[in-house]
Structures are given as C-alpha cells and as structure tokens.
Amino acid sequence: MRLDVVTIFPEYLEPLDVSLVGKARARGRLDVHVHDLRAWTYDRHHTVDDTPYGGGPGMVMMTEPWGEALDTVLADGYEAGSHEPALIVPTPSGRPFTQELAVELSERPWLVFTPARYEGIDRRVFDEYATRMPVYEVSIGDYVLAGGEAAVLVITEAVARLLPGVLGNAESHRDDSFAPGTMANLLEGPVYTKPPRWRAREIPEVLLSGHHGKIARWRRDEALKRTTAFRPDLIERCDPKAFDKKDRETLSALGWVPDPEGERYGRFWRRVDDVEE
Ligand code: JDN
C-alpha cells in the first residue's frame, strides 16, 4: 500500500517512522511519502491560507497550493506504478472513522491524506478531485483538533495493522472490540498477567481455574458489564438473537430488558427504569 501525506507540518508525521507503521514500512508492506504543502507556494511568505468568503472567523486553505501539490503527488505515484488512489480528508464534519472503514481502506492500494489546519480547505479542491477518485471525509471523533495531522496518525495506524504480514499472528484481529462481522460488538473486559498477587491485589479466581468454559463465560459477562456502562448505545442496537440465554440473564441482572416497542427504531434493549416519554 502506498501512502502520501500533504501537510504544512511534515515533522508531525515523524511517528510514521516508528512502531507498527515503521515495521510495516520496513517489511515492505507500506510505502510512505510525506510532502510539505509549502513546496507548492510561490510567494515570499509561502502563503497557504486566506480569509473566508462570506466573512466569519479564521482562515481557509487556498485552492492553488493544494491543487498543485495533489497534481504532483498523484502524477509521481502513478509514475511509480501505483493505481486507484483515494483521497482521505480528516475533518470534524466527516463520516465517523470506524473499524469497518479501517478495513475498507486497508483493502485499497493507495491513500492520499490531506490534513488541514485553520478552518479547512476550500471546498472546490474536493469537488475537483472527487471527479477523479473516491474522496473520504472522515472524523476520528466528536472533538476538535487544531489540525488533521493527528487524525492521519490515528487512521494510518488502524489501517496498517490490518495489512497482511504486519501483525505477527494472523488471528490477532478476530477478537478486536468493534471487529466487523462478530456476533455482538462488545467492549473487551479486563485482562491480567503475572504476578498473581500485586500490592495485596489478586486476580479473579476463575482465571486460574483452568475451566475454559467458565473463563469464556466470565469474560463475556465482564464484556457485557463494561459495554452497558460505557457504551449503552452498542447494547441498545444488538439483535436479541446475538445473545444466548446466559447473556440475557446477565443483561437482566444489569438492569437491561428487551424493548419490543423500540424495535422499529432499531432499539432492541432498554434499561428497565427508562420509560417512554
Ligand atoms: O479531526 B479533527 O478534530 C480535525 C480538526 C481540524 C482539521 C482536521 C481535523 N483541520 C482543521 C481543524
């Protein structure tokens, strides 16, 4: 997979040299190219932004540097034998970045990232490149960064670890919280390792029992507890068929009941004490 990143802060992308993404590069699974947007400015101040039409706060990144940069980066990539580029634009107004989207992006041969600063990039840049390639505007969460570079690091890491031959164990994705295609997307519960006693704290006895069935059940109950506490939205949307009898007992003990009324809105479960207005 080829990755290009065009940014006014190339140093911000230095983490791509280390850790998992660095390993993927060393193993020849990733070919990363970071470019300084200001290389495509021709005035003495290397200007990349201007005031917004219609007024308002902040500055908007200009069409010209981005157009020149993307034309060059795309031409160089095609020249080097890459094909089917996709443009990835981090923005708080994008579609949510999910594990499902990470899988989709990991199946593409070439990703071109355009992390913006200020109030974002002139819309015509995306309209222009959308005529030539898929454009994914993505948000990594409901908070606002100062620019898209950190989001590029997040997306890149989520994608790189899915590439064949990057993680050691071929099965290491299967248990991921949010792995697509599992029967229920639950958050993973707590994990423990040696020593068995630390500062008078012991580990749950069941984990030492050697009883694999009981351990699996305990882990599943912990996952249900954690998911109801932190991500009730994930439970609400779960088809009751995704749960076995013991799951339903655990959910009931946690105060969750099937919601036949909510079903037509895709809400299959509710807390017992949540009553319809
Ligand atoms: O994902 B973000 O919070 C984000 C913020 C900004 C951005 C791109 C992404 N460009 C300017 C702010």
mmCIF file of C-alpha atoms and ligand atoms in Angstrom:
data_model
loop_
_atom_site.group_PDB
_atom_site.id
_atom_site.type_symbol
_atom_site.label_atom_id
_atom_site.label_comp_id
_atom_site.label_asym_id
_atom_site.label_seq_id
_atom_site.Cartn_x
_atom_site.Cartn_y
_atom_site.Cartn_z
ATOM 1 C CA MET A 1 0.000 0.000 0.000
ATOM 2 C CA ARG A 2 1.227 3.475 -0.873
ATOM 3 C CA LEU A 3 0.509 6.412 1.493
ATOM 4 C CA ASP A 4 1.016 10.064 0.658
ATOM 5 C CA VAL A 5 0.513 12.838 3.202
ATOM 6 C CA VAL A 6 0.495 16.507 2.205
ATOM 7 C CA THR A 7 0.839 18.829 5.214
ATOM 8 C CA ILE A 8 2.270 22.140 6.389
ATOM 9 C CA PHE A 9 3.781 20.191 9.353
ATOM 10 C CA PRO A 10 5.802 17.302 7.852
ATOM 11 C CA GLU A 11 7.605 16.788 11.227
ATOM 12 C CA TYR A 12 4.247 15.963 12.796
ATOM 13 C CA LEU A 13 4.224 12.774 10.717
ATOM 14 C CA GLU A 14 7.590 11.530 12.053
ATOM 15 C CA PRO A 15 5.862 8.873 14.202
ATOM 16 C CA LEU A 16 5.172 7.081 10.894
ATOM 17 C CA ASP A 17 8.879 6.098 11.028
ATOM 18 C CA VAL A 18 8.482 4.097 14.240
ATOM 19 C CA SER A 19 6.480 1.354 15.886
ATOM 20 C CA LEU A 20 3.933 -0.636 13.954
ATOM 21 C CA VAL A 21 3.712 1.635 10.921
ATOM 22 C CA GLY A 22 7.529 1.793 10.822
ATOM 23 C CA LYS A 23 7.630 -2.007 10.945
ATOM 24 C CA ALA A 24 5.095 -2.261 8.116
ATOM 25 C CA ARG A 25 7.342 0.022 6.067
ATOM 26 C CA ALA A 26 10.478 -1.967 6.915
ATOM 27 C CA ARG A 27 8.658 -5.144 5.865
ATOM 28 C CA GLY A 28 7.799 -3.584 2.519
ATOM 29 C CA ARG A 29 4.036 -3.546 3.199
ATOM 30 C CA LEU A 30 3.809 0.259 3.247
ATOM 31 C CA ASP A 31 5.449 2.901 1.078
ATOM 32 C CA VAL A 32 5.045 6.273 2.845
ATOM 33 C CA HIS A 33 5.682 9.705 1.283
ATOM 34 C CA VAL A 34 5.280 12.888 3.340
ATOM 35 C CA HIS A 35 5.192 16.201 1.450
ATOM 36 C CA ASP A 36 5.412 19.830 2.607
ATOM 37 C CA LEU A 37 2.455 21.754 1.168
ATOM 38 C CA ARG A 38 4.551 24.936 1.202
ATOM 39 C CA ALA A 39 6.737 23.440 -1.546
ATOM 40 C CA TRP A 40 3.838 24.413 -3.833
ATOM 41 C CA THR A 41 3.686 28.097 -2.822
ATOM 42 C CA TYR A 42 5.450 30.727 -4.902
ATOM 43 C CA ASP A 43 5.191 33.923 -2.811
ATOM 44 C CA ARG A 44 7.894 35.018 -0.372
ATOM 45 C CA HIS A 45 5.736 34.164 2.667
ATOM 46 C CA HIS A 46 4.724 30.697 1.393
ATOM 47 C CA THR A 47 1.069 31.572 1.950
ATOM 48 C CA VAL A 48 -1.404 28.671 2.136
ATOM 49 C CA ASP A 49 -4.475 30.401 3.620
ATOM 50 C CA ASP A 50 -6.747 33.380 3.060
ATOM 51 C CA THR A 51 -9.886 34.924 4.591
ATOM 52 C CA PRO A 52 -13.222 33.115 4.123
ATOM 53 C CA TYR A 53 -15.705 34.359 1.515
ATOM 54 C CA GLY A 54 -18.889 35.439 3.267
ATOM 55 C CA GLY A 55 -16.939 36.504 6.338
ATOM 56 C CA GLY A 56 -16.535 34.737 9.626
ATOM 57 C CA PRO A 57 -13.663 33.725 11.877
ATOM 58 C CA GLY A 58 -10.392 32.089 10.924
ATOM 59 C CA MET A 59 -8.748 31.339 7.625
ATOM 60 C CA VAL A 60 -9.371 28.885 4.788
ATOM 61 C CA MET A 61 -6.677 26.896 2.986
ATOM 62 C CA MET A 62 -6.351 28.046 -0.617
ATOM 63 C CA THR A 63 -7.079 26.037 -3.756
ATOM 64 C CA GLU A 64 -3.792 26.697 -5.590
ATOM 65 C CA PRO A 65 -1.205 25.087 -3.276
ATOM 66 C CA TRP A 66 -3.441 22.033 -2.735
ATOM 67 C CA GLY A 67 -4.194 21.686 -6.452
ATOM 68 C CA GLU A 68 -0.519 21.877 -7.430
ATOM 69 C CA ALA A 69 0.520 19.560 -4.602
ATOM 70 C CA LEU A 70 -2.095 16.918 -5.379
ATOM 71 C CA ASP A 71 -1.448 17.024 -9.147
ATOM 72 C CA THR A 72 2.278 16.431 -8.500
ATOM 73 C CA VAL A 73 1.805 13.757 -5.823
ATOM 74 C CA LEU A 74 -0.719 11.892 -7.980
ATOM 75 C CA ALA A 75 1.485 12.087 -11.095
ATOM 76 C CA ASP A 76 4.512 10.824 -9.110
ATOM 77 C CA GLY A 77 2.518 7.939 -7.634
ATOM 78 C CA TYR A 78 1.129 6.820 -10.996
ATOM 79 C CA GLU A 79 4.663 7.146 -12.420
ATOM 80 C CA ALA A 80 5.922 4.822 -9.665
ATOM 81 C CA GLY A 81 3.282 2.253 -10.646
ATOM 82 C CA SER A 82 0.577 2.992 -8.069
ATOM 83 C CA HIS A 83 -3.078 2.950 -9.072
ATOM 84 C CA GLU A 84 -6.579 3.696 -7.772
ATOM 85 C CA PRO A 85 -5.791 6.493 -5.337
ATOM 86 C CA ALA A 86 -8.322 7.553 -2.710
ATOM 87 C CA LEU A 87 -8.248 10.932 -1.002
ATOM 88 C CA ILE A 88 -8.631 10.841 2.792
ATOM 89 C CA VAL A 89 -9.604 14.145 4.381
ATOM 90 C CA PRO A 90 -9.691 14.307 8.191
ATOM 91 C CA THR A 91 -12.355 16.756 9.324
ATOM 92 C CA PRO A 92 -14.681 17.006 12.341
ATOM 93 C CA SER A 93 -17.541 17.252 9.799
ATOM 94 C CA GLY A 94 -16.724 13.907 8.152
ATOM 95 C CA ARG A 95 -18.248 10.445 8.474
ATOM 96 C CA PRO A 96 -17.189 8.607 11.627
ATOM 97 C CA PHE A 97 -13.963 6.630 11.299
ATOM 98 C CA THR A 98 -14.857 3.091 12.366
ATOM 99 C CA GLN A 99 -13.172 -0.307 12.309
ATOM 100 C CA GLU A 100 -15.338 -1.102 9.285
ATOM 101 C CA LEU A 101 -13.929 1.890 7.408
ATOM 102 C CA ALA A 102 -10.388 0.942 8.517
ATOM 103 C CA VAL A 103 -10.925 -2.481 6.899
ATOM 104 C CA GLU A 104 -12.246 -0.866 3.703
ATOM 105 C CA LEU A 105 -9.268 1.498 3.488
ATOM 106 C CA SER A 106 -6.808 -1.350 4.222
ATOM 107 C CA GLU A 107 -8.051 -3.029 1.031
ATOM 108 C CA ARG A 108 -7.136 -0.049 -1.148
ATOM 109 C CA PRO A 109 -3.717 0.186 -2.829
ATOM 110 C CA TRP A 110 -3.092 3.918 -2.422
ATOM 111 C CA LEU A 111 -4.256 6.501 0.159
ATOM 112 C CA VAL A 112 -3.543 10.219 -0.160
ATOM 113 C CA PHE A 113 -4.119 12.194 3.066
ATOM 114 C CA THR A 114 -4.764 15.942 3.120
ATOM 115 C CA PRO A 115 -4.690 17.052 6.778
ATOM 116 C CA ALA A 116 -5.816 20.675 7.006
ATOM 117 C CA ARG A 117 -5.203 23.449 9.517
ATOM 118 C CA TYR A 118 -7.307 26.574 10.165
ATOM 119 C CA GLU A 119 -10.997 26.273 9.165
ATOM 120 C CA GLY A 120 -10.281 23.662 6.492
ATOM 121 C CA ILE A 121 -9.657 23.564 2.738
ATOM 122 C CA ASP A 122 -11.600 25.428 0.018
ATOM 123 C CA ARG A 123 -14.444 23.059 -0.987
ATOM 124 C CA ARG A 124 -13.573 23.273 -4.690
ATOM 125 C CA VAL A 125 -10.430 21.206 -4.092
ATOM 126 C CA PHE A 126 -12.535 18.206 -3.027
ATOM 127 C CA ASP A 127 -15.120 18.793 -5.775
ATOM 128 C CA GLU A 128 -12.274 18.744 -8.297
ATOM 129 C CA TYR A 129 -10.560 15.544 -7.110
ATOM 130 C CA ALA A 130 -13.857 13.775 -6.449
ATOM 131 C CA THR A 131 -14.303 13.669 -10.257
ATOM 132 C CA ARG A 132 -11.161 11.503 -10.473
ATOM 133 C CA MET A 133 -11.139 9.349 -7.309
ATOM 134 C CA PRO A 134 -13.087 8.441 -4.187
ATOM 135 C CA VAL A 135 -12.901 11.135 -1.514
ATOM 136 C CA TYR A 136 -13.410 10.042 2.098
ATOM 137 C CA GLU A 137 -14.056 12.871 4.544
ATOM 138 C CA VAL A 138 -13.601 11.245 7.960
ATOM 139 C CA SER A 139 -13.890 12.285 11.587
ATOM 140 C CA ILE A 140 -11.982 10.352 14.252
ATOM 141 C CA GLY A 141 -14.362 11.513 16.990
ATOM 142 C CA ASP A 142 -16.574 14.234 18.392
ATOM 143 C CA TYR A 143 -13.899 16.678 19.476
ATOM 144 C CA VAL A 144 -11.942 19.336 17.619
ATOM 145 C CA LEU A 145 -8.198 19.146 16.978
ATOM 146 C CA ALA A 146 -6.083 22.068 15.770
ATOM 147 C CA GLY A 147 -5.488 20.228 12.507
ATOM 148 C CA GLY A 148 -5.819 16.899 10.759
ATOM 149 C CA GLU A 149 -2.270 15.560 11.276
ATOM 150 C CA ALA A 150 -3.000 13.638 14.498
ATOM 151 C CA ALA A 151 -6.043 12.121 12.776
ATOM 152 C CA VAL A 152 -3.791 10.927 9.936
ATOM 153 C CA LEU A 153 -1.625 9.130 12.506
ATOM 154 C CA VAL A 154 -4.703 7.512 14.031
ATOM 155 C CA ILE A 155 -6.150 6.373 10.709
ATOM 156 C CA THR A 156 -2.780 5.180 9.438
ATOM 157 C CA GLU A 157 -2.150 3.032 12.498
ATOM 158 C CA ALA A 158 -5.640 1.493 12.403
ATOM 159 C CA VAL A 159 -5.174 0.669 8.706
ATOM 160 C CA ALA A 160 -1.533 -0.503 8.825
ATOM 161 C CA ARG A 161 -2.137 -3.137 11.496
ATOM 162 C CA LEU A 162 -4.720 -4.754 9.202
ATOM 163 C CA LEU A 163 -2.275 -5.225 6.314
ATOM 164 C CA PRO A 164 -1.244 -8.844 5.767
ATOM 165 C CA GLY A 165 2.092 -9.596 7.410
ATOM 166 C CA VAL A 166 2.114 -6.574 9.750
ATOM 167 C CA LEU A 167 0.796 -8.119 12.949
ATOM 168 C CA GLY A 168 2.614 -11.305 13.956
ATOM 169 C CA ASN A 169 -0.395 -13.544 14.460
ATOM 170 C CA ALA A 170 -2.836 -13.873 11.565
ATOM 171 C CA GLU A 171 -5.692 -14.247 14.033
ATOM 172 C CA SER A 172 -4.918 -11.242 16.184
ATOM 173 C CA HIS A 173 -7.715 -9.138 14.638
ATOM 174 C CA ARG A 174 -10.509 -11.554 15.360
ATOM 175 C CA ASP A 175 -11.162 -10.530 18.968
ATOM 176 C CA ASP A 176 -10.800 -6.780 18.426
ATOM 177 C CA SER A 177 -13.532 -4.735 20.070
ATOM 178 C CA PHE A 178 -15.508 -3.474 17.041
ATOM 179 C CA ALA A 179 -14.164 -6.148 14.694
ATOM 180 C CA PRO A 180 -16.831 -6.272 11.972
ATOM 181 C CA GLY A 181 -18.834 -9.435 11.477
ATOM 182 C CA THR A 182 -18.716 -10.681 15.051
ATOM 183 C CA MET A 183 -21.995 -11.722 16.609
ATOM 184 C CA ALA A 184 -22.155 -8.821 19.027
ATOM 185 C CA ASN A 185 -19.852 -5.822 19.206
ATOM 186 C CA LEU A 186 -18.979 -5.737 22.886
ATOM 187 C CA LEU A 187 -16.161 -3.898 24.593
ATOM 188 C CA GLU A 188 -13.489 -6.217 25.898
ATOM 189 C CA GLY A 189 -13.309 -6.766 29.649
ATOM 190 C CA PRO A 190 -10.242 -6.581 31.924
ATOM 191 C CA VAL A 191 -7.066 -8.595 31.369
ATOM 192 C CA TYR A 192 -4.407 -9.754 33.858
ATOM 193 C CA THR A 193 -0.915 -11.213 33.837
ATOM 194 C CA LYS A 194 1.730 -12.348 36.349
ATOM 195 C CA PRO A 195 2.322 -11.956 39.224
ATOM 196 C CA PRO A 196 -0.898 -13.443 40.653
ATOM 197 C CA ARG A 197 -0.704 -11.108 43.682
ATOM 198 C CA TRP A 198 0.399 -7.476 43.442
ATOM 199 C CA ARG A 199 0.126 -4.998 46.380
ATOM 200 C CA ALA A 200 -2.345 -7.371 48.006
ATOM 201 C CA ARG A 201 -4.459 -7.385 44.821
ATOM 202 C CA GLU A 202 -5.312 -10.791 43.444
ATOM 203 C CA ILE A 203 -6.686 -11.754 40.082
ATOM 204 C CA PRO A 204 -10.193 -13.151 39.555
ATOM 205 C CA GLU A 205 -10.053 -16.778 40.735
ATOM 206 C CA VAL A 206 -11.880 -18.132 37.684
ATOM 207 C CA LEU A 207 -8.876 -17.235 35.504
ATOM 208 C CA LEU A 208 -6.767 -19.750 37.468
ATOM 209 C CA SER A 209 -9.408 -22.495 37.362
ATOM 210 C CA GLY A 210 -8.318 -23.980 34.035
ATOM 211 C CA HIS A 211 -12.023 -24.312 33.230
ATOM 212 C CA HIS A 212 -12.187 -22.851 29.710
ATOM 213 C CA GLY A 213 -15.975 -22.761 29.555
ATOM 214 C CA LYS A 214 -16.246 -20.860 32.842
ATOM 215 C CA ILE A 215 -13.464 -18.473 31.775
ATOM 216 C CA ALA A 216 -15.196 -17.713 28.469
ATOM 217 C CA ARG A 217 -18.474 -17.097 30.328
ATOM 218 C CA TRP A 218 -16.777 -14.819 32.877
ATOM 219 C CA ARG A 219 -15.087 -12.825 30.093
ATOM 220 C CA ARG A 220 -18.358 -12.428 28.271
ATOM 221 C CA ASP A 221 -20.127 -11.200 31.423
ATOM 222 C CA GLU A 222 -17.331 -8.695 32.043
ATOM 223 C CA ALA A 223 -17.661 -7.523 28.424
ATOM 224 C CA LEU A 224 -21.416 -7.081 28.905
ATOM 225 C CA LYS A 225 -20.867 -5.130 32.167
ATOM 226 C CA ARG A 226 -18.331 -2.844 30.567
ATOM 227 C CA THR A 227 -20.403 -2.271 27.444
ATOM 228 C CA THR A 228 -23.587 -1.434 29.364
ATOM 229 C CA ALA A 229 -21.569 1.024 31.498
ATOM 230 C CA PHE A 230 -19.543 2.784 28.794
ATOM 231 C CA ARG A 231 -21.408 2.176 25.539
ATOM 232 C CA PRO A 232 -25.105 1.565 26.193
ATOM 233 C CA ASP A 233 -25.730 2.563 22.569
ATOM 234 C CA LEU A 234 -23.977 -0.656 21.458
ATOM 235 C CA ILE A 235 -26.297 -2.777 23.626
ATOM 236 C CA GLU A 236 -29.448 -0.950 22.504
ATOM 237 C CA ARG A 237 -28.756 -1.810 18.863
ATOM 238 C CA CYS A 238 -27.953 -5.506 19.492
ATOM 239 C CA ASP A 239 -30.340 -8.000 17.952
ATOM 240 C CA PRO A 240 -31.543 -10.198 20.872
ATOM 241 C CA LYS A 241 -30.624 -13.197 18.653
ATOM 242 C CA ALA A 242 -26.961 -12.187 19.141
ATOM 243 C CA PHE A 243 -27.286 -13.136 22.825
ATOM 244 C CA ASP A 244 -27.552 -16.558 24.405
ATOM 245 C CA LYS A 245 -29.654 -17.393 27.461
ATOM 246 C CA LYS A 246 -26.857 -16.568 29.916
ATOM 247 C CA ASP A 247 -26.150 -13.258 28.132
ATOM 248 C CA ARG A 248 -29.805 -12.332 28.611
ATOM 249 C CA GLU A 249 -29.621 -13.289 32.289
ATOM 250 C CA THR A 250 -26.520 -11.139 32.748
ATOM 251 C CA LEU A 251 -28.147 -8.225 30.921
ATOM 252 C CA SER A 252 -31.250 -8.629 33.062
ATOM 253 C CA ALA A 253 -29.091 -8.572 36.239
ATOM 254 C CA LEU A 254 -27.504 -5.359 34.891
ATOM 255 C CA GLY A 255 -30.976 -3.867 34.514
ATOM 256 C CA TRP A 256 -31.467 -4.305 30.777
ATOM 257 C CA VAL A 257 -34.608 -5.724 29.170
ATOM 258 C CA PRO A 258 -35.754 -6.399 25.590
ATOM 259 C CA ASP A 259 -37.683 -3.436 24.158
ATOM 260 C CA PRO A 260 -40.332 -4.657 21.680
ATOM 261 C CA GLU A 261 -41.643 -1.065 21.364
ATOM 262 C CA GLY A 262 -38.221 0.277 20.409
ATOM 263 C CA GLU A 263 -37.560 -2.434 17.825
ATOM 264 C CA ARG A 264 -38.964 -0.453 14.925
ATOM 265 C CA TYR A 265 -36.387 2.263 15.698
ATOM 266 C CA GLY A 266 -33.551 -0.283 15.871
ATOM 267 C CA ARG A 267 -33.541 -0.078 19.667
ATOM 268 C CA PHE A 268 -33.788 -3.690 20.851
ATOM 269 C CA TRP A 269 -32.866 -3.169 24.511
ATOM 270 C CA ARG A 270 -33.504 -0.538 27.141
ATOM 271 C CA ARG A 271 -32.703 -0.024 30.821
ATOM 272 C CA VAL A 272 -35.594 -1.235 32.983
ATOM 273 C CA ASP A 273 -36.113 2.204 34.529
ATOM 274 C CA ASP A 274 -36.009 4.102 31.196
ATOM 275 C CA VAL A 275 -39.628 4.777 30.371
ATOM 276 C CA GLU A 276 -41.016 6.191 27.152
ATOM 277 C CA GLU A 277 -41.996 9.876 27.428
HETATM 278 O O1 JDN B 1 -10.469 15.578 13.373
HETATM 279 B B1 JDN B 1 -10.326 16.917 13.777
HETATM 280 O O2 JDN B 1 -10.742 17.305 15.019
HETATM 281 C C1 JDN B 1 -9.788 17.946 12.788
HETATM 282 C C2 JDN B 1 -9.690 19.272 13.137
HETATM 283 C C3 JDN B 1 -9.243 20.195 12.182
HETATM 284 C C4 JDN B 1 -8.899 19.769 10.940
HETATM 285 C C5 JDN B 1 -8.998 18.438 10.589
HETATM 286 C C6 JDN B 1 -9.447 17.526 11.530
HETATM 287 N N1 JDN B 1 -8.497 20.843 10.212
HETATM 288 C C7 JDN B 1 -8.568 21.928 10.958
HETATM 289 C C8 JDN B 1 -9.039 21.576 12.202
#
